[in-house]
């Protein structure tokens, strides 16, 4: 069964948590699909995690489309969401043109940051499902910091969430928000919320796959490493290097041989 926005709504109503992970390539998409992840998300975090960019603002539309197409090939049932990169939705007309490219490339919905009610409403009227993102927003905040720590900031987040929902938003990502604020917003909204560094009470959770697998150097409070990719991969590469240099690899089990008669004829050339 294909997972849809309605499927996510049903999970919220039933009190079931929604799972979401970033994904940037085909092999990882296949793994996430087979594991049953609800939402596979091609985030603009591809820039800092896979492309060596210093900021999400460096990610281009072409970058996103390239990685979206790769992930699409590995996804069948999960809801596939793609980030609209920096400055790709400055007006509602530009947003629609670019969002249509994402849909054509295989996205089921697009995600954008901030209070973009007019854009959300316009895309929704043109049959494009939109995921929102408030709190810490990498495309606009230069410094990583918690949002909504004071009454006024929390109220602003709450009002933003309500306004975006009214505009037609289908899901809302809350990033780096105190869990009390995220929890109350999640409880009041009709649409599902997905938290990252937003505590335990959102309707679902999203993590950057590189953080989850232990691929990065950073240690973050909201991240749990479920694997040690960095060290295990280093050890594998180092072992490969040593075995090649010491003539251990390739082993006789790793080679293919020519037919004896063909080999005899071939040797006659030398």
Short mmCIF file of N, CA, C and O in Angstrom, two decimals, residues 123-259:
data_model
loop_
_atom_site.label_atom_id
_atom_site.label_comp_id
_atom_site.label_asym_id
_atom_site.label_seq_id
_atom_site.Cartn_x
_atom_site.Cartn_y
_atom_site.Cartn_z
N UNK A 123 0.38 26.74 -4.05
CA UNK A 123 0.76 25.38 -4.45
C UNK A 123 -0.38 24.40 -4.19
O UNK A 123 -0.65 23.51 -5.01
N UNK A 124 -1.04 24.56 -3.05
CA UNK A 124 -2.15 23.67 -2.70
C UNK A 124 -3.27 23.79 -3.72
O UNK A 124 -3.86 22.77 -4.13
N UNK A 125 -3.58 25.01 -4.14
CA UNK A 125 -4.63 25.21 -5.14
C UNK A 125 -4.25 24.58 -6.47
O UNK A 125 -5.13 24.26 -7.29
N UNK A 126 -2.95 24.38 -6.69
CA UNK A 126 -2.47 23.74 -7.91
C UNK A 126 -2.14 22.26 -7.69
O UNK A 126 -1.32 21.68 -8.41
N UNK A 127 -2.77 21.69 -6.66
CA UNK A 127 -2.71 20.25 -6.40
C UNK A 127 -1.32 19.73 -6.04
O UNK A 127 -0.97 18.60 -6.37
N UNK A 128 -0.55 20.57 -5.36
CA UNK A 128 0.75 20.14 -4.86
C UNK A 128 0.72 20.15 -3.34
O UNK A 128 0.41 21.18 -2.73
N UNK A 129 1.01 19.01 -2.74
CA UNK A 129 1.02 18.91 -1.28
C UNK A 129 2.30 19.53 -0.73
O UNK A 129 3.40 19.29 -1.26
N UNK A 130 2.15 20.30 0.34
CA UNK A 130 3.27 21.05 0.89
C UNK A 130 3.51 20.68 2.35
O UNK A 130 2.56 20.61 3.15
N UNK A 131 4.76 20.46 2.68
CA UNK A 131 5.22 20.24 4.06
C UNK A 131 5.90 21.52 4.52
O UNK A 131 6.71 22.10 3.80
N UNK A 132 5.58 21.96 5.74
CA UNK A 132 6.19 23.18 6.27
C UNK A 132 7.34 22.88 7.21
O UNK A 132 7.60 21.74 7.58
N UNK A 133 8.01 23.94 7.63
CA UNK A 133 9.20 23.79 8.49
C UNK A 133 9.39 25.11 9.24
O UNK A 133 9.70 26.13 8.63
N UNK A 134 9.20 25.08 10.57
CA UNK A 134 9.42 26.27 11.38
C UNK A 134 10.30 25.91 12.58
O UNK A 134 10.61 24.75 12.81
N UNK A 135 10.64 26.92 13.36
CA UNK A 135 11.64 26.76 14.41
C UNK A 135 12.98 27.17 13.83
O UNK A 135 13.09 28.21 13.16
N UNK A 136 14.00 26.36 14.06
CA UNK A 136 15.29 26.60 13.39
C UNK A 136 15.15 26.21 11.93
O UNK A 136 14.76 25.09 11.61
N UNK A 137 15.47 27.15 11.04
CA UNK A 137 15.37 26.91 9.60
C UNK A 137 16.74 27.15 8.97
O UNK A 137 17.20 28.29 8.90
N UNK A 138 17.41 26.10 8.51
CA UNK A 138 18.79 26.22 8.02
C UNK A 138 18.98 27.19 6.87
O UNK A 138 20.08 27.74 6.70
N UNK A 139 17.95 27.43 6.07
CA UNK A 139 18.11 28.33 4.93
C UNK A 139 18.16 29.80 5.35
O UNK A 139 18.63 30.65 4.58
N UNK A 140 17.67 30.10 6.55
CA UNK A 140 17.61 31.50 6.97
C UNK A 140 18.38 31.80 8.25
O UNK A 140 18.80 32.93 8.46
N UNK A 141 18.56 30.81 9.12
CA UNK A 141 19.31 31.03 10.35
C UNK A 141 20.79 30.71 10.13
O UNK A 141 21.13 29.57 9.77
N UNK A 142 21.65 31.68 10.33
CA UNK A 142 23.08 31.44 10.15
C UNK A 142 23.67 30.63 11.30
O UNK A 142 24.56 29.81 11.10
N UNK A 143 23.17 30.85 12.51
CA UNK A 143 23.68 30.16 13.69
C UNK A 143 22.67 29.15 14.18
O UNK A 143 21.48 29.46 14.31
N UNK A 144 23.14 27.94 14.45
CA UNK A 144 22.26 26.91 14.98
C UNK A 144 21.88 27.26 16.42
O UNK A 144 22.75 27.42 17.28
N UNK A 145 20.59 27.39 16.68
CA UNK A 145 20.14 27.76 18.02
C UNK A 145 18.70 27.34 18.23
O UNK A 145 17.91 27.24 17.28
N UNK A 146 18.35 27.11 19.49
CA UNK A 146 16.98 26.77 19.85
C UNK A 146 16.06 27.95 19.57
O UNK A 146 16.42 29.11 19.78
N UNK A 147 14.85 27.63 19.12
CA UNK A 147 13.83 28.64 18.85
C UNK A 147 12.63 28.38 19.78
O UNK A 147 12.37 27.24 20.16
N UNK A 148 11.92 29.45 20.13
CA UNK A 148 10.73 29.28 20.96
C UNK A 148 11.01 29.12 22.44
O UNK A 148 10.23 28.50 23.16
N UNK A 149 12.13 29.67 22.89
CA UNK A 149 12.51 29.49 24.30
C UNK A 149 11.75 30.41 25.24
O UNK A 149 11.66 30.13 26.43
N UNK A 150 11.21 31.52 24.73
CA UNK A 150 10.47 32.46 25.57
C UNK A 150 8.99 32.39 25.23
O UNK A 150 8.60 31.82 24.20
N UNK A 151 8.16 33.00 26.07
CA UNK A 151 6.73 33.03 25.81
C UNK A 151 6.43 33.65 24.45
O UNK A 151 5.65 33.10 23.66
N UNK A 152 7.04 34.80 24.16
CA UNK A 152 6.76 35.49 22.91
C UNK A 152 7.20 34.66 21.71
O UNK A 152 6.50 34.59 20.70
N UNK A 153 8.36 34.01 21.81
CA UNK A 153 8.84 33.18 20.71
C UNK A 153 7.94 31.96 20.52
O UNK A 153 7.63 31.56 19.39
N UNK A 154 7.53 31.35 21.63
CA UNK A 154 6.63 30.20 21.56
C UNK A 154 5.30 30.57 20.93
O UNK A 154 4.75 29.83 20.11
N UNK A 155 4.78 31.73 21.32
CA UNK A 155 3.52 32.21 20.77
C UNK A 155 3.64 32.43 19.27
O UNK A 155 2.73 32.10 18.50
N UNK A 156 4.77 32.99 18.85
CA UNK A 156 4.99 33.23 17.43
C UNK A 156 5.02 31.93 16.65
O UNK A 156 4.46 31.84 15.55
N UNK A 157 5.67 30.90 17.20
CA UNK A 157 5.69 29.60 16.54
C UNK A 157 4.30 29.01 16.43
O UNK A 157 3.91 28.47 15.39
N UNK A 158 3.54 29.12 17.50
CA UNK A 158 2.17 28.61 17.53
C UNK A 158 1.31 29.31 16.49
O UNK A 158 0.58 28.66 15.72
N UNK A 159 1.42 30.63 16.42
CA UNK A 159 0.65 31.39 15.44
C UNK A 159 1.08 31.06 14.02
O UNK A 159 0.24 30.99 13.11
N UNK A 160 2.36 30.84 13.82
CA UNK A 160 2.86 30.46 12.50
C UNK A 160 2.29 29.10 12.09
O UNK A 160 1.87 28.92 10.93
N UNK A 161 2.28 28.17 13.02
CA UNK A 161 1.77 26.83 12.74
C UNK A 161 0.30 26.89 12.35
O UNK A 161 -0.13 26.25 11.37
N UNK A 162 -0.49 27.65 13.10
CA UNK A 162 -1.92 27.77 12.80
C UNK A 162 -2.15 28.41 11.44
O UNK A 162 -2.98 27.95 10.66
N UNK A 163 -1.39 29.46 11.16
CA UNK A 163 -1.55 30.17 9.90
C UNK A 163 -1.19 29.29 8.71
O UNK A 163 -1.88 29.28 7.68
N UNK A 164 -0.11 28.54 8.84
CA UNK A 164 0.31 27.64 7.77
C UNK A 164 -0.71 26.53 7.56
O UNK A 164 -1.01 26.14 6.42
N UNK A 165 -1.25 26.01 8.64
CA UNK A 165 -2.28 24.97 8.54
C UNK A 165 -3.50 25.51 7.78
O UNK A 165 -4.03 24.83 6.89
N UNK A 166 -3.92 26.71 8.11
CA UNK A 166 -5.06 27.33 7.43
C UNK A 166 -4.79 27.53 5.95
O UNK A 166 -5.71 27.45 5.12
N UNK A 167 -3.53 27.74 5.60
CA UNK A 167 -3.15 27.96 4.20
C UNK A 167 -3.17 26.69 3.37
O UNK A 167 -3.04 26.74 2.15
N UNK A 168 -3.29 25.54 4.03
CA UNK A 168 -3.36 24.29 3.30
C UNK A 168 -2.21 23.33 3.53
O UNK A 168 -2.11 22.30 2.86
N UNK A 169 -1.32 23.67 4.48
CA UNK A 169 -0.17 22.82 4.78
C UNK A 169 -0.65 21.42 5.19
O UNK A 169 -1.65 21.27 5.89
N UNK A 170 0.12 20.38 4.79
CA UNK A 170 -0.28 19.01 5.07
C UNK A 170 0.46 18.40 6.26
O UNK A 170 -0.10 17.58 6.98
N UNK A 171 1.72 18.75 6.46
CA UNK A 171 2.51 18.33 7.60
C UNK A 171 3.41 19.48 8.00
O UNK A 171 3.70 20.36 7.17
N UNK A 172 3.89 19.45 9.24
CA UNK A 172 4.75 20.54 9.71
C UNK A 172 5.95 19.98 10.47
O UNK A 172 5.80 19.23 11.44
N UNK A 173 7.15 20.34 10.01
CA UNK A 173 8.39 19.99 10.72
C UNK A 173 8.68 21.08 11.74
O UNK A 173 8.66 22.27 11.43
N UNK A 174 8.96 20.67 12.98
CA UNK A 174 9.37 21.56 14.06
C UNK A 174 10.81 21.22 14.41
O UNK A 174 11.09 20.10 14.84
N UNK A 175 11.72 22.17 14.23
CA UNK A 175 13.14 21.90 14.47
C UNK A 175 13.69 22.78 15.58
O UNK A 175 13.50 23.99 15.59
N UNK A 176 14.39 22.14 16.50
CA UNK A 176 15.08 22.82 17.61
C UNK A 176 14.12 23.73 18.38
O UNK A 176 14.32 24.93 18.51
N UNK A 177 13.08 23.10 18.90
CA UNK A 177 12.04 23.78 19.67
C UNK A 177 11.90 23.05 21.01
O UNK A 177 11.95 21.82 21.04
N UNK A 178 11.73 23.75 22.14
CA UNK A 178 11.52 23.08 23.42
C UNK A 178 10.37 22.08 23.31
O UNK A 178 9.34 22.37 22.67
N UNK A 179 10.52 20.90 23.91
CA UNK A 179 9.52 19.87 23.71
C UNK A 179 8.15 20.25 24.25
O UNK A 179 7.13 19.78 23.74
N UNK A 180 8.11 21.12 25.25
CA UNK A 180 6.81 21.56 25.77
C UNK A 180 6.06 22.36 24.70
O UNK A 180 4.85 22.17 24.50
N UNK A 181 6.78 23.25 24.02
CA UNK A 181 6.17 24.06 22.96
C UNK A 181 5.76 23.16 21.79
O UNK A 181 4.63 23.25 21.28
N UNK A 182 6.66 22.28 21.38
CA UNK A 182 6.37 21.38 20.26
C UNK A 182 5.19 20.46 20.60
O UNK A 182 4.33 20.20 19.75
N UNK A 183 5.14 20.00 21.84
CA UNK A 183 4.07 19.10 22.25
C UNK A 183 2.71 19.77 22.22
O UNK A 183 1.73 19.19 21.75
N UNK A 184 2.62 21.00 22.74
CA UNK A 184 1.35 21.71 22.76
C UNK A 184 0.89 22.07 21.35
O UNK A 184 -0.30 21.96 21.02
N UNK A 185 1.83 22.50 20.50
CA UNK A 185 1.49 22.79 19.11
C UNK A 185 0.98 21.52 18.42
O UNK A 185 -0.04 21.54 17.71
N UNK A 186 1.66 20.41 18.65
CA UNK A 186 1.28 19.14 18.03
C UNK A 186 -0.11 18.70 18.49
O UNK A 186 -0.91 18.18 17.69
N UNK A 187 -0.40 18.90 19.74
CA UNK A 187 -1.69 18.50 20.29
C UNK A 187 -2.83 19.33 19.70
O UNK A 187 -3.93 18.81 19.45
N UNK A 188 -2.58 20.59 19.44
CA UNK A 188 -3.63 21.50 18.99
C UNK A 188 -3.86 21.44 17.48
O UNK A 188 -4.98 21.60 17.01
N UNK A 189 -2.79 21.20 16.72
CA UNK A 189 -2.92 21.19 15.26
C UNK A 189 -3.70 19.95 14.78
O UNK A 189 -3.61 18.87 15.37
N UNK A 190 -4.42 20.13 13.68
CA UNK A 190 -5.09 19.01 13.05
C UNK A 190 -4.11 18.19 12.21
O UNK A 190 -4.27 16.99 12.07
N UNK A 191 -3.11 18.87 11.63
CA UNK A 191 -2.15 18.18 10.76
C UNK A 191 -1.02 17.58 11.60
O UNK A 191 -0.74 18.05 12.71
N UNK A 192 -0.36 16.54 11.10
CA UNK A 192 0.74 15.93 11.85
C UNK A 192 1.96 16.83 11.93
O UNK A 192 2.25 17.62 11.02
N UNK A 193 2.68 16.72 13.04
CA UNK A 193 3.96 17.41 13.21
C UNK A 193 5.07 16.38 13.24
O UNK A 193 4.91 15.27 13.74
N UNK A 194 6.21 16.77 12.70
CA UNK A 194 7.40 15.92 12.69
C UNK A 194 8.51 16.71 13.38
O UNK A 194 8.84 17.82 12.97
N UNK A 195 9.08 16.14 14.42
CA UNK A 195 10.08 16.86 15.20
C UNK A 195 11.50 16.42 14.91
O UNK A 195 11.77 15.25 14.62
N UNK A 196 12.40 17.39 14.98
CA UNK A 196 13.84 17.11 15.02
C UNK A 196 14.42 18.06 16.06
O UNK A 196 14.29 19.27 15.92
N UNK A 197 14.98 17.51 17.09
CA UNK A 197 15.42 18.30 18.24
C UNK A 197 14.24 19.08 18.82
O UNK A 197 14.39 20.23 19.23
N UNK A 198 13.08 18.44 18.83
CA UNK A 198 11.88 19.08 19.33
C UNK A 198 11.16 18.20 20.37
O UNK A 198 9.98 18.37 20.62
N UNK A 199 11.89 17.27 20.94
CA UNK A 199 11.34 16.48 22.03
C UNK A 199 10.52 15.28 21.61
O UNK A 199 10.52 14.86 20.45
N UNK A 200 9.77 14.77 22.59
CA UNK A 200 9.10 13.48 22.46
C UNK A 200 7.64 13.55 22.01
O UNK A 200 7.03 12.50 21.74
N UNK A 201 7.07 14.72 21.94
CA UNK A 201 5.62 14.80 21.83
C UNK A 201 5.10 15.22 20.46
O UNK A 201 3.90 15.47 20.30
N UNK A 202 5.96 15.30 19.47
CA UNK A 202 5.49 15.51 18.10
C UNK A 202 4.85 14.22 17.59
O UNK A 202 5.02 13.15 18.18
N UNK A 203 4.14 14.33 16.50
CA UNK A 203 3.46 13.15 15.95
C UNK A 203 4.44 12.20 15.26
O UNK A 203 4.08 11.05 14.99
N UNK A 204 5.63 12.67 14.97
CA UNK A 204 6.65 11.83 14.36
C UNK A 204 8.02 12.41 14.58
O UNK A 204 8.17 13.48 15.17
N UNK A 205 9.02 11.70 14.10
CA UNK A 205 10.40 12.15 14.25
C UNK A 205 11.10 12.05 12.90
O UNK A 205 10.83 11.15 12.10
N UNK A 206 12.04 12.99 12.66
CA UNK A 206 12.91 12.92 11.49
C UNK A 206 14.34 13.08 11.96
O UNK A 206 14.62 13.84 12.90
N UNK A 207 15.23 12.33 11.34
CA UNK A 207 16.65 12.44 11.62
C UNK A 207 17.42 12.48 10.30
O UNK A 207 16.94 11.99 9.27
N UNK A 208 18.60 13.07 10.35
CA UNK A 208 19.51 13.03 9.21
C UNK A 208 20.17 11.65 9.21
O UNK A 208 20.74 11.24 10.21
N UNK A 209 20.06 10.95 8.11
CA UNK A 209 20.55 9.57 8.04
C UNK A 209 22.04 9.47 8.40
O UNK A 209 22.47 8.52 9.04
N UNK A 210 22.83 10.48 8.03
CA UNK A 210 24.26 10.46 8.36
C UNK A 210 24.49 10.48 9.86
O UNK A 210 25.41 9.82 10.37
N UNK A 211 23.67 11.23 10.59
CA UNK A 211 23.79 11.27 12.05
C UNK A 211 23.38 9.94 12.66
O UNK A 211 24.03 9.42 13.57
N UNK A 212 22.29 9.38 12.18
CA UNK A 212 21.77 8.13 12.70
C UNK A 212 22.78 6.99 12.54
O UNK A 212 22.91 6.13 13.41
N UNK A 213 23.50 7.01 11.42
CA UNK A 213 24.46 5.93 11.12
C UNK A 213 25.84 6.17 11.71
O UNK A 213 26.71 5.32 11.59
N UNK A 214 26.04 7.33 12.34
CA UNK A 214 27.36 7.62 12.91
C UNK A 214 28.39 7.96 11.85
O UNK A 214 29.57 7.63 11.98
N UNK A 215 27.96 8.67 10.81
CA UNK A 215 28.86 9.01 9.71
C UNK A 215 29.57 10.34 9.95
O UNK A 215 30.57 10.64 9.29
N UNK A 216 29.05 11.17 10.83
CA UNK A 216 29.56 12.52 10.99
C UNK A 216 30.39 12.67 12.26
O UNK A 216 30.32 11.85 13.18
N UNK A 217 31.16 13.74 12.32
CA UNK A 217 32.00 14.01 13.49
C UNK A 217 31.22 14.64 14.63
O UNK A 217 31.59 14.52 15.79
N UNK A 218 30.13 15.34 14.28
CA UNK A 218 29.42 16.11 15.30
C UNK A 218 28.68 15.21 16.28
O UNK A 218 28.20 14.13 15.93
N UNK A 219 28.59 15.67 17.50
CA UNK A 219 27.83 15.00 18.54
C UNK A 219 26.73 15.95 19.00
O UNK A 219 27.00 17.00 19.56
N UNK A 220 25.49 15.57 18.74
CA UNK A 220 24.35 16.43 19.02
C UNK A 220 23.44 15.77 20.05
O UNK A 220 23.23 14.55 20.01
N UNK A 221 22.86 16.57 20.93
CA UNK A 221 22.01 16.05 22.00
C UNK A 221 20.83 15.27 21.44
O UNK A 221 20.44 14.23 21.98
N UNK A 222 20.23 15.77 20.36
CA UNK A 222 19.00 15.16 19.86
C UNK A 222 19.24 13.94 18.98
O UNK A 222 18.29 13.30 18.52
N UNK A 223 20.50 13.59 18.75
CA UNK A 223 20.84 12.49 17.85
C UNK A 223 21.20 11.24 18.64
O UNK A 223 21.93 11.31 19.63
N UNK A 224 20.68 10.11 18.20
CA UNK A 224 21.13 8.82 18.72
C UNK A 224 21.78 8.06 17.57
O UNK A 224 21.18 7.89 16.50
N UNK A 225 23.00 7.62 17.76
CA UNK A 225 23.71 6.86 16.74
C UNK A 225 23.32 5.39 16.84
O UNK A 225 23.55 4.75 17.86
N UNK A 226 22.74 4.88 15.78
CA UNK A 226 22.31 3.48 15.76
C UNK A 226 23.34 2.58 15.10
O UNK A 226 23.16 1.36 15.03
N UNK A 227 24.41 3.17 14.58
CA UNK A 227 25.49 2.41 13.96
C UNK A 227 26.77 3.22 14.10
O UNK A 227 26.76 4.38 14.52
N UNK A 228 27.90 2.59 13.75
CA UNK A 228 29.20 3.25 13.82
C UNK A 228 29.84 3.21 12.43
O UNK A 228 30.92 2.63 12.24
N UNK A 229 29.15 3.78 11.47
CA UNK A 229 29.58 3.73 10.08
C UNK A 229 30.97 4.28 9.89
O UNK A 229 31.79 3.70 9.17
N UNK A 230 31.27 5.39 10.53
CA UNK A 230 32.55 6.07 10.32
C UNK A 230 33.72 5.16 10.66
O UNK A 230 34.62 4.95 9.84
N UNK A 231 33.69 4.58 11.85
CA UNK A 231 34.81 3.73 12.28
C UNK A 231 34.82 2.38 11.56
O UNK A 231 35.89 1.88 11.18
N UNK A 232 33.64 1.79 11.38
CA UNK A 232 33.61 0.48 10.72
C UNK A 232 34.04 0.59 9.26
O UNK A 232 34.73 -0.30 8.74
N UNK A 233 33.68 1.68 8.60
CA UNK A 233 34.09 1.88 7.21
C UNK A 233 35.58 2.16 7.12
O UNK A 233 36.27 1.64 6.23
N UNK A 234 36.10 2.96 8.05
CA UNK A 234 37.54 3.22 8.07
C UNK A 234 38.32 1.92 8.25
O UNK A 234 39.31 1.68 7.55
N UNK A 235 37.85 1.08 9.16
CA UNK A 235 38.53 -0.19 9.40
C UNK A 235 38.49 -1.09 8.17
O UNK A 235 39.48 -1.76 7.84
N UNK A 236 37.35 -1.09 7.46
CA UNK A 236 37.23 -1.91 6.25
C UNK A 236 38.17 -1.40 5.16
O UNK A 236 38.85 -2.20 4.49
N UNK A 237 38.22 -0.09 4.96
CA UNK A 237 39.10 0.49 3.94
C UNK A 237 40.56 0.23 4.28
O UNK A 237 41.38 -0.11 3.40
N UNK A 238 40.90 0.38 5.54
CA UNK A 238 42.28 0.15 5.98
C UNK A 238 42.68 -1.32 5.78
O UNK A 238 43.80 -1.63 5.34
N UNK A 239 41.75 -2.24 6.09
CA UNK A 239 42.03 -3.67 5.92
C UNK A 239 42.20 -3.99 4.43
O UNK A 239 43.10 -4.78 4.06
N UNK A 240 41.39 -3.41 3.59
CA UNK A 240 41.53 -3.59 2.14
C UNK A 240 42.91 -3.13 1.67
O UNK A 240 43.60 -3.84 0.93
N UNK A 241 43.31 -1.95 2.10
CA UNK A 241 44.61 -1.41 1.74
C UNK A 241 45.73 -2.36 2.14
O UNK A 241 46.63 -2.68 1.34
N UNK A 242 45.68 -2.86 3.38
CA UNK A 242 46.72 -3.74 3.89
C UNK A 242 46.76 -5.05 3.12
O UNK A 242 47.84 -5.57 2.80
N UNK A 243 45.59 -5.62 2.80
CA UNK A 243 45.54 -6.91 2.12
C UNK A 243 46.03 -6.81 0.68
O UNK A 243 46.66 -7.73 0.17
N UNK A 244 45.74 -5.68 0.02
CA UNK A 244 46.27 -5.50 -1.34
C UNK A 244 47.77 -5.36 -1.30
O UNK A 244 48.50 -6.00 -2.09
N UNK A 245 48.29 -4.54 -0.40
CA UNK A 245 49.73 -4.31 -0.31
C UNK A 245 50.48 -5.57 0.09
O UNK A 245 51.63 -5.77 -0.31
N UNK A 246 49.83 -6.46 0.85
CA UNK A 246 50.49 -7.69 1.31
C UNK A 246 50.10 -8.91 0.47
O UNK A 246 50.33 -10.04 0.88
N UNK A 247 49.48 -8.66 -0.68
CA UNK A 247 49.14 -9.72 -1.64
C UNK A 247 48.19 -10.77 -1.07
O UNK A 247 48.23 -11.94 -1.44
N UNK A 248 47.34 -10.35 -0.15
CA UNK A 248 46.32 -11.24 0.41
C UNK A 248 45.05 -11.18 -0.43
O UNK A 248 44.36 -12.18 -0.63
N UNK A 249 44.74 -10.00 -0.94
CA UNK A 249 43.59 -9.80 -1.82
C UNK A 249 44.10 -9.28 -3.16
O UNK A 249 44.97 -8.40 -3.19
N UNK A 250 43.60 -9.82 -4.29
CA UNK A 250 42.58 -10.85 -4.42
C UNK A 250 43.10 -12.25 -4.05
O UNK A 250 44.25 -12.58 -4.36
N UNK A 251 42.23 -13.06 -3.46
CA UNK A 251 42.51 -14.46 -3.16
C UNK A 251 42.10 -15.28 -4.38
O UNK A 251 41.42 -14.78 -5.27
N UNK A 252 42.51 -16.56 -4.41
CA UNK A 252 42.13 -17.40 -5.54
C UNK A 252 40.61 -17.52 -5.68
O UNK A 252 40.09 -17.79 -6.77
N UNK A 253 39.90 -17.34 -4.58
CA UNK A 253 38.43 -17.38 -4.63
C UNK A 253 37.84 -16.13 -5.30
O UNK A 253 36.64 -16.10 -5.59
N UNK A 254 38.65 -15.11 -5.52
CA UNK A 254 38.16 -13.85 -6.07
C UNK A 254 38.51 -13.65 -7.54
O UNK A 254 38.30 -12.57 -8.08
N UNK A 255 39.05 -14.71 -8.19
CA UNK A 255 39.48 -14.56 -9.58
C UNK A 255 38.69 -15.49 -10.50
O UNK A 255 38.08 -16.47 -10.05
N UNK A 256 38.70 -15.16 -11.78
CA UNK A 256 38.11 -16.02 -12.81
C UNK A 256 39.22 -16.45 -13.76
O UNK A 256 40.12 -15.68 -14.05
N UNK A 257 39.12 -17.68 -14.26
CA UNK A 257 40.20 -18.22 -15.09
C UNK A 257 39.73 -18.49 -16.52
O UNK A 257 38.57 -18.79 -16.76
N UNK A 258 40.69 -18.40 -17.42
CA UNK A 258 40.44 -18.69 -18.84
C UNK A 258 40.43 -20.20 -19.06
O UNK A 258 41.12 -20.95 -18.36
N UNK A 259 39.62 -20.65 -20.01
CA UNK A 259 39.62 -22.05 -20.41
C UNK A 259 41.05 -22.47 -20.79
O UNK A 259 41.78 -21.72 -21.44
#
